[in-house]
């Protein structure tokens, strides 16, 4: 039977979803990936439980995409968090909502989902060619580096789902920007998103506290005041609360080279109440005891207080309370992009239509993290990758006249 042939280049969540959508629409689908196997970043996301989406109201979820929301909304309306959970169920993967509203597979890993998905794709006739690195677009033909040498392919339509540029050893190295830029496609340079930041810790602080989580604090930046926790590392700070502020902090660093995260170590108590509690501590008691009994601070939180204000022990109760409630953490720079959970930047929105087809290259669609959007952690990244992949795959099949 003469089926229309669709090439999907990049076998991450966006590409595999595009493959499924195009195959369901009746196309003959071939997925190409540079790596020896597909879905490596998805599997890595599974190491921390695979937070696949978020259970909050759809409107709240849409807001997480910031400036890109208007361009992502139709895809997310059509394939929202509930649809994604139903899709998982269809693969035999049950999900649950964690206490923070984050959604995970019950197995808390990605491998059963990826396995079941690949079986479904094989059943739909999707062919997967690994170790095929796309390098060039020459006169409408796609050029790949493959184990046997150069391979040239022509498709009735194609989807590029090549990911961003974080964790390049998992396959998404951002090298795709060169062949697309050569075709005149405008690309916003990548920047780290959901990344750690470097701090000039003292050696003593690093030795005692690197690896320690700082729990139940709030942090303030241009992104607002957010509760959560973060981790002290030997080079600085990382973890969900830092990631939630990362784009605002990164943009601060980009503009004037300085970014400060204001920490409140006792978010449950007002300055006045904390000052009173500190006042009640015997003057003879050691600073550590006064902090532990009067403010509930010990361990890494007390360490942070001392590290960030070397004179803190000499402060009067009111000033001490003010410092505990507003501790300035000076950030030096973002950690390298290779370590970030995701990136900002990518193909600019002006280059694609509502189906994510490149206006200058009709029949070529783009999906997932290679588009210019960013979102915090919480399942929002995968949700938008799946949703854009589905739209692009269906539209590629339509363009090709499949079905
Ligand atoms: C440690 C970690 C944990 C994460 N945890 C979560 C989480 O819990 N929840 C969440 O929502 N998000 C999470 N993410 C982010 C999420 O995994 C990504 O946003 C998502 O995988 C991006 O999907 P994608 O399909 O756009 O690209 P990718 O998953 O990066 O896939 C792109 C594919 O394209 C292939 N490729 C690249 N270049 C070429 C080329 N030239 N030729 C051929 N193939 C090529 C790559 O090999 C890769 O298989 C995490 C990321 C990391 C690094």
Short mmCIF file of N, CA, C and O in Angstrom, two decimals, residues 153-261:
data_model
loop_
_atom_site.label_atom_id
_atom_site.label_comp_id
_atom_site.label_asym_id
_atom_site.label_seq_id
_atom_site.Cartn_x
_atom_site.Cartn_y
_atom_site.Cartn_z
N UNK A 153 17.90 10.87 2.90
CA UNK A 153 16.49 10.47 2.92
C UNK A 153 15.61 11.61 2.45
O UNK A 153 15.91 12.79 2.71
N UNK A 154 14.51 11.24 1.80
CA UNK A 154 13.50 12.24 1.42
C UNK A 154 12.17 11.78 2.01
O UNK A 154 11.87 10.59 2.01
N UNK A 155 11.39 12.72 2.55
CA UNK A 155 10.11 12.36 3.18
C UNK A 155 8.99 13.21 2.58
O UNK A 155 9.23 14.28 2.02
N UNK A 156 7.74 12.75 2.80
CA UNK A 156 6.60 13.57 2.39
C UNK A 156 6.38 14.71 3.39
O UNK A 156 5.79 15.74 3.05
N UNK A 157 6.80 14.51 4.60
CA UNK A 157 6.85 15.56 5.63
C UNK A 157 7.77 15.05 6.74
O UNK A 157 8.01 13.84 6.83
N UNK A 158 8.29 15.96 7.55
CA UNK A 158 9.20 15.52 8.62
C UNK A 158 9.01 16.37 9.86
O UNK A 158 8.55 17.52 9.79
N UNK A 159 9.35 15.78 11.01
CA UNK A 159 9.31 16.51 12.28
C UNK A 159 10.71 16.47 12.88
O UNK A 159 11.31 15.39 13.00
N UNK A 160 11.22 17.62 13.26
CA UNK A 160 12.47 17.69 14.01
C UNK A 160 12.12 17.79 15.50
O UNK A 160 11.34 18.66 15.89
N UNK A 161 12.63 16.88 16.30
CA UNK A 161 12.38 16.90 17.75
C UNK A 161 13.70 16.57 18.42
O UNK A 161 13.86 15.53 19.06
N UNK A 162 14.66 17.47 18.27
CA UNK A 162 16.05 17.18 18.61
C UNK A 162 16.46 17.65 20.00
O UNK A 162 17.62 17.54 20.38
N UNK A 163 15.48 18.19 20.77
CA UNK A 163 15.76 18.56 22.15
C UNK A 163 16.55 19.85 22.27
O UNK A 163 16.82 20.55 21.29
N UNK A 164 16.92 20.17 23.52
CA UNK A 164 17.67 21.39 23.80
C UNK A 164 19.16 21.11 23.80
O UNK A 164 19.67 20.43 22.89
N UNK A 165 19.87 21.62 24.81
CA UNK A 165 21.32 21.44 24.82
C UNK A 165 21.85 21.13 26.21
O UNK A 165 23.03 21.34 26.48
N UNK A 166 20.97 20.65 27.10
CA UNK A 166 21.48 20.26 28.41
C UNK A 166 21.74 18.76 28.40
O UNK A 166 21.19 18.03 27.57
N UNK A 167 22.59 18.31 29.28
CA UNK A 167 22.95 16.88 29.37
C UNK A 167 23.27 16.31 27.98
O UNK A 167 22.63 15.34 27.53
N UNK A 168 24.24 16.89 27.25
CA UNK A 168 24.48 16.46 25.87
C UNK A 168 24.83 14.98 25.74
O UNK A 168 24.59 14.38 24.70
N UNK A 169 25.36 14.38 26.81
CA UNK A 169 25.73 12.96 26.68
C UNK A 169 24.50 12.07 26.50
O UNK A 169 24.61 10.91 26.13
N UNK A 170 23.30 12.63 26.76
CA UNK A 170 22.08 11.84 26.54
C UNK A 170 21.56 12.01 25.10
O UNK A 170 20.53 11.46 24.75
N UNK A 171 22.25 12.81 24.30
CA UNK A 171 21.88 12.90 22.88
C UNK A 171 21.57 14.31 22.41
O UNK A 171 21.89 14.67 21.29
N UNK A 172 20.90 15.11 23.24
CA UNK A 172 20.52 16.45 22.77
C UNK A 172 21.68 17.41 23.01
O UNK A 172 21.84 17.92 24.11
N UNK A 173 22.47 17.62 21.97
CA UNK A 173 23.67 18.44 22.11
C UNK A 173 23.53 19.81 21.45
O UNK A 173 24.47 20.60 21.42
N UNK A 174 22.36 20.10 20.87
CA UNK A 174 22.13 21.41 20.27
C UNK A 174 22.86 21.62 18.96
O UNK A 174 22.79 22.70 18.38
N UNK A 175 23.53 20.58 18.44
CA UNK A 175 24.27 20.75 17.18
C UNK A 175 23.33 20.99 16.00
O UNK A 175 23.77 21.45 14.94
N UNK A 176 22.04 20.69 16.19
CA UNK A 176 21.06 20.90 15.10
C UNK A 176 20.92 22.37 14.73
O UNK A 176 20.36 22.69 13.67
N UNK A 177 21.37 23.26 15.60
CA UNK A 177 21.21 24.68 15.28
C UNK A 177 21.97 25.05 14.00
O UNK A 177 21.51 25.91 13.24
N UNK A 178 23.10 24.39 13.74
CA UNK A 178 23.91 24.76 12.56
C UNK A 178 23.17 24.50 11.25
O UNK A 178 23.01 25.43 10.44
N UNK A 179 22.68 23.26 10.99
CA UNK A 179 21.97 23.06 9.71
C UNK A 179 20.70 23.90 9.59
O UNK A 179 20.36 24.36 8.49
N UNK A 180 20.01 24.15 10.70
CA UNK A 180 18.79 24.98 10.59
C UNK A 180 19.15 26.44 10.35
O UNK A 180 18.52 27.11 9.52
N UNK A 181 20.17 26.93 11.04
CA UNK A 181 20.59 28.32 10.82
C UNK A 181 21.06 28.49 9.38
O UNK A 181 20.82 29.53 8.75
N UNK A 182 21.70 27.46 8.83
CA UNK A 182 22.17 27.54 7.44
C UNK A 182 20.99 27.69 6.47
O UNK A 182 21.15 28.21 5.36
N UNK A 183 19.82 27.23 6.91
CA UNK A 183 18.61 27.37 6.07
C UNK A 183 17.92 28.71 6.34
O UNK A 183 16.81 28.95 5.87
N UNK A 184 18.54 29.53 7.20
CA UNK A 184 17.98 30.85 7.49
C UNK A 184 16.96 30.85 8.61
O UNK A 184 16.27 31.85 8.84
N UNK A 185 16.85 29.75 9.35
CA UNK A 185 15.89 29.69 10.47
C UNK A 185 16.51 30.43 11.68
O UNK A 185 17.64 30.13 12.08
N UNK A 186 15.76 31.38 12.24
CA UNK A 186 16.29 32.17 13.37
C UNK A 186 16.15 31.39 14.67
O UNK A 186 15.09 30.82 14.96
N UNK A 187 17.21 31.40 15.44
CA UNK A 187 17.27 30.60 16.68
C UNK A 187 17.77 31.49 17.81
O UNK A 187 18.80 32.16 17.68
N UNK A 188 17.04 31.51 18.92
CA UNK A 188 17.50 32.25 20.10
C UNK A 188 18.58 31.39 20.77
O UNK A 188 18.35 30.21 21.01
N UNK A 189 19.76 31.97 21.05
CA UNK A 189 20.82 31.15 21.67
C UNK A 189 20.33 30.48 22.96
O UNK A 189 19.55 31.07 23.71
N UNK A 190 20.78 29.27 23.19
CA UNK A 190 20.38 28.54 24.40
C UNK A 190 20.97 29.18 25.64
O UNK A 190 22.10 29.67 25.63
N UNK A 191 20.19 29.13 26.72
CA UNK A 191 20.68 29.51 28.04
C UNK A 191 20.19 28.44 29.02
O UNK A 191 19.12 27.85 28.79
N UNK A 192 20.92 28.21 30.11
CA UNK A 192 20.44 27.19 31.05
C UNK A 192 19.14 27.62 31.71
O UNK A 192 18.93 28.80 31.99
N UNK A 193 18.23 26.68 31.90
CA UNK A 193 17.00 26.92 32.68
C UNK A 193 16.93 25.80 33.71
O UNK A 193 17.55 24.76 33.52
N UNK A 194 16.22 26.01 34.78
CA UNK A 194 16.17 24.99 35.84
C UNK A 194 17.59 24.50 36.16
O UNK A 194 17.90 23.31 36.05
N UNK A 195 18.42 25.49 36.51
CA UNK A 195 19.85 25.19 36.70
C UNK A 195 20.30 25.59 38.10
O UNK A 195 19.62 26.36 38.79
N UNK A 196 21.44 25.08 38.48
CA UNK A 196 22.06 25.50 39.73
C UNK A 196 22.84 26.79 39.54
O UNK A 196 23.05 27.25 38.41
N UNK A 197 23.24 27.40 40.68
CA UNK A 197 24.02 28.65 40.65
C UNK A 197 25.25 28.49 41.54
O UNK A 197 25.20 27.79 42.55
N UNK A 198 26.30 29.19 41.14
CA UNK A 198 27.54 29.11 41.92
C UNK A 198 27.55 30.16 43.02
O UNK A 198 27.05 31.27 42.83
N UNK A 199 28.08 29.76 44.16
CA UNK A 199 28.19 30.65 45.33
C UNK A 199 29.61 30.50 45.85
O UNK A 199 30.16 29.39 45.84
N UNK A 200 30.18 31.60 46.32
CA UNK A 200 31.54 31.53 46.88
C UNK A 200 31.49 31.05 48.33
O UNK A 200 31.67 31.83 49.27
N UNK A 201 31.21 29.77 48.52
CA UNK A 201 31.18 29.24 49.89
C UNK A 201 32.60 29.21 50.46
O UNK A 201 33.57 29.03 49.72
N UNK A 202 32.70 29.31 51.78
CA UNK A 202 34.01 29.10 52.42
C UNK A 202 34.30 27.60 52.43
O UNK A 202 33.38 26.78 52.44
N UNK A 203 35.59 27.22 52.42
CA UNK A 203 35.93 25.78 52.44
C UNK A 203 35.32 25.06 53.64
O UNK A 203 34.88 23.92 53.53
N UNK A 204 35.27 25.74 54.77
CA UNK A 204 34.73 25.10 55.98
C UNK A 204 33.25 24.77 55.79
O UNK A 204 32.77 23.68 56.13
N UNK A 205 32.51 25.72 55.20
CA UNK A 205 31.07 25.51 54.99
C UNK A 205 30.86 24.32 54.02
O UNK A 205 30.01 23.45 54.27
N UNK A 206 31.65 24.30 52.95
CA UNK A 206 31.51 23.21 51.97
C UNK A 206 31.78 21.88 52.63
O UNK A 206 31.03 20.91 52.46
N UNK A 207 32.86 21.84 53.41
CA UNK A 207 33.22 20.57 54.03
C UNK A 207 32.11 20.06 54.94
O UNK A 207 31.79 18.88 54.96
N UNK A 208 31.47 20.97 55.67
CA UNK A 208 30.46 20.53 56.63
C UNK A 208 29.10 20.28 55.99
O UNK A 208 28.35 19.41 56.42
N UNK A 209 28.75 21.07 54.97
CA UNK A 209 27.34 21.05 54.55
C UNK A 209 27.06 20.68 53.10
O UNK A 209 25.89 20.57 52.72
N UNK A 210 28.10 20.48 52.27
CA UNK A 210 27.81 20.12 50.87
C UNK A 210 26.96 18.85 50.83
O UNK A 210 27.24 17.87 51.52
N UNK A 211 25.90 18.90 50.06
CA UNK A 211 24.99 17.75 49.95
C UNK A 211 23.78 17.83 50.86
O UNK A 211 22.85 17.05 50.74
N UNK A 212 23.78 18.83 51.78
CA UNK A 212 22.67 18.93 52.76
C UNK A 212 21.47 19.65 52.15
O UNK A 212 21.61 20.71 51.53
N UNK A 213 20.27 19.12 52.35
CA UNK A 213 19.07 19.84 51.91
C UNK A 213 18.68 20.92 52.91
O UNK A 213 18.84 20.73 54.12
N UNK A 214 18.25 22.05 52.40
CA UNK A 214 17.75 23.14 53.26
C UNK A 214 16.24 23.13 53.08
O UNK A 214 15.72 23.55 52.04
N UNK A 215 15.52 22.63 54.09
CA UNK A 215 14.09 22.38 53.92
C UNK A 215 13.23 23.48 54.53
O UNK A 215 13.67 24.18 55.44
N UNK A 216 11.99 23.57 54.05
CA UNK A 216 10.97 24.45 54.63
C UNK A 216 11.44 25.88 54.78
O UNK A 216 11.40 26.45 55.88
N UNK A 217 11.92 26.46 53.70
CA UNK A 217 12.30 27.88 53.68
C UNK A 217 11.48 28.56 52.58
O UNK A 217 10.80 27.88 51.80
N UNK A 218 11.53 29.88 52.54
CA UNK A 218 11.03 30.55 51.34
C UNK A 218 12.19 31.33 50.73
O UNK A 218 13.16 31.67 51.41
N UNK A 219 12.08 31.56 49.43
CA UNK A 219 13.12 32.31 48.72
C UNK A 219 12.44 33.34 47.84
O UNK A 219 11.40 33.08 47.24
N UNK A 220 13.05 34.54 47.79
CA UNK A 220 12.45 35.63 47.02
C UNK A 220 13.41 36.13 45.95
O UNK A 220 14.61 36.28 46.19
N UNK A 221 12.87 36.36 44.76
CA UNK A 221 13.61 36.99 43.67
C UNK A 221 12.57 37.72 42.83
O UNK A 221 11.40 37.82 43.24
N UNK A 222 12.96 38.15 41.64
CA UNK A 222 11.98 38.79 40.76
C UNK A 222 10.85 37.82 40.40
O UNK A 222 9.78 38.24 39.94
N UNK A 223 11.06 36.52 40.62
CA UNK A 223 10.02 35.53 40.33
C UNK A 223 8.94 35.52 41.41
O UNK A 223 7.91 34.87 41.25
N UNK A 224 9.18 36.20 42.55
CA UNK A 224 8.21 36.22 43.65
C UNK A 224 8.77 35.53 44.87
O UNK A 224 9.96 35.21 44.93
N UNK A 225 7.90 35.33 45.87
CA UNK A 225 8.31 34.64 47.10
C UNK A 225 7.74 33.23 47.05
O UNK A 225 6.53 33.06 46.98
N UNK A 226 8.63 32.24 47.05
CA UNK A 226 8.18 30.86 46.85
C UNK A 226 8.68 29.98 47.98
O UNK A 226 9.83 30.12 48.41
N UNK A 227 7.84 29.07 48.48
CA UNK A 227 8.28 28.13 49.51
C UNK A 227 8.92 26.90 48.87
O UNK A 227 8.68 26.62 47.70
N UNK A 228 9.72 26.19 49.63
CA UNK A 228 10.29 24.95 49.08
C UNK A 228 11.59 24.59 49.76
O UNK A 228 11.83 24.97 50.91
N UNK A 229 12.39 23.84 49.04
CA UNK A 229 13.69 23.43 49.58
C UNK A 229 14.74 23.41 48.48
O UNK A 229 14.41 23.36 47.29
N UNK A 230 15.98 23.52 48.90
CA UNK A 230 17.08 23.44 47.94
C UNK A 230 18.23 22.68 48.58
O UNK A 230 18.14 22.29 49.76
N UNK A 231 19.27 22.45 47.80
CA UNK A 231 20.40 21.66 48.29
C UNK A 231 21.67 22.50 48.18
O UNK A 231 21.89 23.18 47.18
N UNK A 232 22.48 22.44 49.23
CA UNK A 232 23.81 23.07 49.19
C UNK A 232 24.75 22.10 48.48
O UNK A 232 24.76 20.91 48.80
N UNK A 233 25.48 22.58 47.48
CA UNK A 233 26.46 21.71 46.84
C UNK A 233 27.84 22.33 47.03
O UNK A 233 27.95 23.45 47.51
N UNK A 234 28.86 21.62 46.59
CA UNK A 234 30.20 22.15 46.85
C UNK A 234 30.48 23.42 46.06
O UNK A 234 31.26 24.25 46.46
N UNK A 235 29.74 23.60 44.96
CA UNK A 235 29.97 24.81 44.17
C UNK A 235 28.89 25.88 44.34
O UNK A 235 29.01 26.98 43.83
N UNK A 236 27.79 25.56 45.03
CA UNK A 236 26.74 26.56 45.17
C UNK A 236 25.43 25.98 45.65
O UNK A 236 25.39 25.30 46.69
N UNK A 237 24.36 26.24 44.90
CA UNK A 237 23.04 25.75 45.30
C UNK A 237 22.32 25.16 44.09
O UNK A 237 22.52 25.59 42.96
N UNK A 238 21.47 24.17 44.36
CA UNK A 238 20.66 23.56 43.30
C UNK A 238 19.38 23.04 43.95
O UNK A 238 19.18 23.19 45.15
N UNK A 239 18.52 22.44 43.15
CA UNK A 239 17.29 21.86 43.70
C UNK A 239 16.06 22.68 43.35
O UNK A 239 16.16 23.79 42.83
N UNK A 240 14.90 22.12 43.67
CA UNK A 240 13.64 22.64 43.12
C UNK A 240 13.38 24.11 43.43
O UNK A 240 12.91 24.85 42.55
N UNK A 241 13.69 24.56 44.64
CA UNK A 241 13.40 25.97 44.95
C UNK A 241 14.32 26.91 44.15
O UNK A 241 13.88 27.97 43.68
N UNK A 242 15.54 26.49 43.95
CA UNK A 242 16.47 27.29 43.13
C UNK A 242 16.02 27.28 41.67
O UNK A 242 16.01 28.32 41.00
N UNK A 243 15.60 26.11 41.18
CA UNK A 243 15.15 26.02 39.79
C UNK A 243 13.92 26.91 39.55
O UNK A 243 13.77 27.50 38.49
N UNK A 244 13.05 26.99 40.57
CA UNK A 244 11.84 27.81 40.41
C UNK A 244 12.19 29.28 40.22
O UNK A 244 11.44 30.03 39.59
N UNK A 245 13.33 29.69 40.75
CA UNK A 245 13.77 31.09 40.61
C UNK A 245 14.77 31.25 39.46
O UNK A 245 15.21 32.37 39.19
N UNK A 246 15.15 30.14 38.83
CA UNK A 246 16.34 30.17 37.97
C UNK A 246 16.23 31.14 36.80
O UNK A 246 17.18 31.86 36.51
N UNK A 247 15.07 31.19 36.15
CA UNK A 247 15.04 32.06 34.96
C UNK A 247 15.14 33.53 35.39
O UNK A 247 15.83 34.32 34.75
N UNK A 248 14.47 33.91 36.50
CA UNK A 248 14.56 35.29 36.96
C UNK A 248 15.99 35.62 37.40
O UNK A 248 16.52 36.69 37.07
N UNK A 249 16.62 34.69 38.11
CA UNK A 249 17.99 34.94 38.57
C UNK A 249 18.96 34.99 37.39
O UNK A 249 19.83 35.86 37.32
N UNK A 250 18.79 34.07 36.45
CA UNK A 250 19.66 34.05 35.26
C UNK A 250 19.52 35.35 34.48
O UNK A 250 20.51 35.94 34.05
N UNK A 251 18.27 35.83 34.34
CA UNK A 251 18.09 37.07 33.59
C UNK A 251 18.72 38.24 34.33
O UNK A 251 19.25 39.17 33.72
N UNK A 252 18.70 38.19 35.69
CA UNK A 252 19.38 39.22 36.48
C UNK A 252 20.88 39.18 36.23
O UNK A 252 21.52 40.21 36.02
N UNK A 253 21.42 37.98 36.22
CA UNK A 253 22.86 37.83 35.96
C UNK A 253 23.20 38.30 34.55
O UNK A 253 24.22 38.93 34.32
N UNK A 254 22.30 37.98 33.60
CA UNK A 254 22.55 38.38 32.21
C UNK A 254 22.62 39.89 32.08
O UNK A 254 23.43 40.43 31.34
N UNK A 255 21.75 40.61 32.84
CA UNK A 255 21.68 42.05 32.63
C UNK A 255 22.76 42.82 33.38
O UNK A 255 23.39 43.70 32.81
N UNK A 256 23.01 42.50 34.66
CA UNK A 256 24.05 43.29 35.34
C UNK A 256 25.06 42.44 36.11
O UNK A 256 25.83 42.95 36.91
N UNK A 257 25.02 41.15 35.89
CA UNK A 257 26.04 40.30 36.48
C UNK A 257 25.86 40.04 37.97
O UNK A 257 26.75 39.52 38.61
N UNK A 258 24.71 40.41 38.53
CA UNK A 258 24.51 40.16 39.96
C UNK A 258 23.12 39.57 40.16
O UNK A 258 22.16 39.98 39.52
N UNK A 259 23.04 38.61 41.03
CA UNK A 259 21.72 38.07 41.36
C UNK A 259 21.74 37.65 42.81
O UNK A 259 22.72 37.05 43.29
N UNK A 260 20.67 38.02 43.52
CA UNK A 260 20.59 37.71 44.94
C UNK A 260 19.30 36.95 45.18
O UNK A 260 18.23 37.35 44.70
N UNK A 261 19.40 35.86 45.91
CA UNK A 261 18.22 35.12 46.34
C UNK A 261 18.04 35.44 47.82
O UNK A 261 18.94 35.21 48.62
#
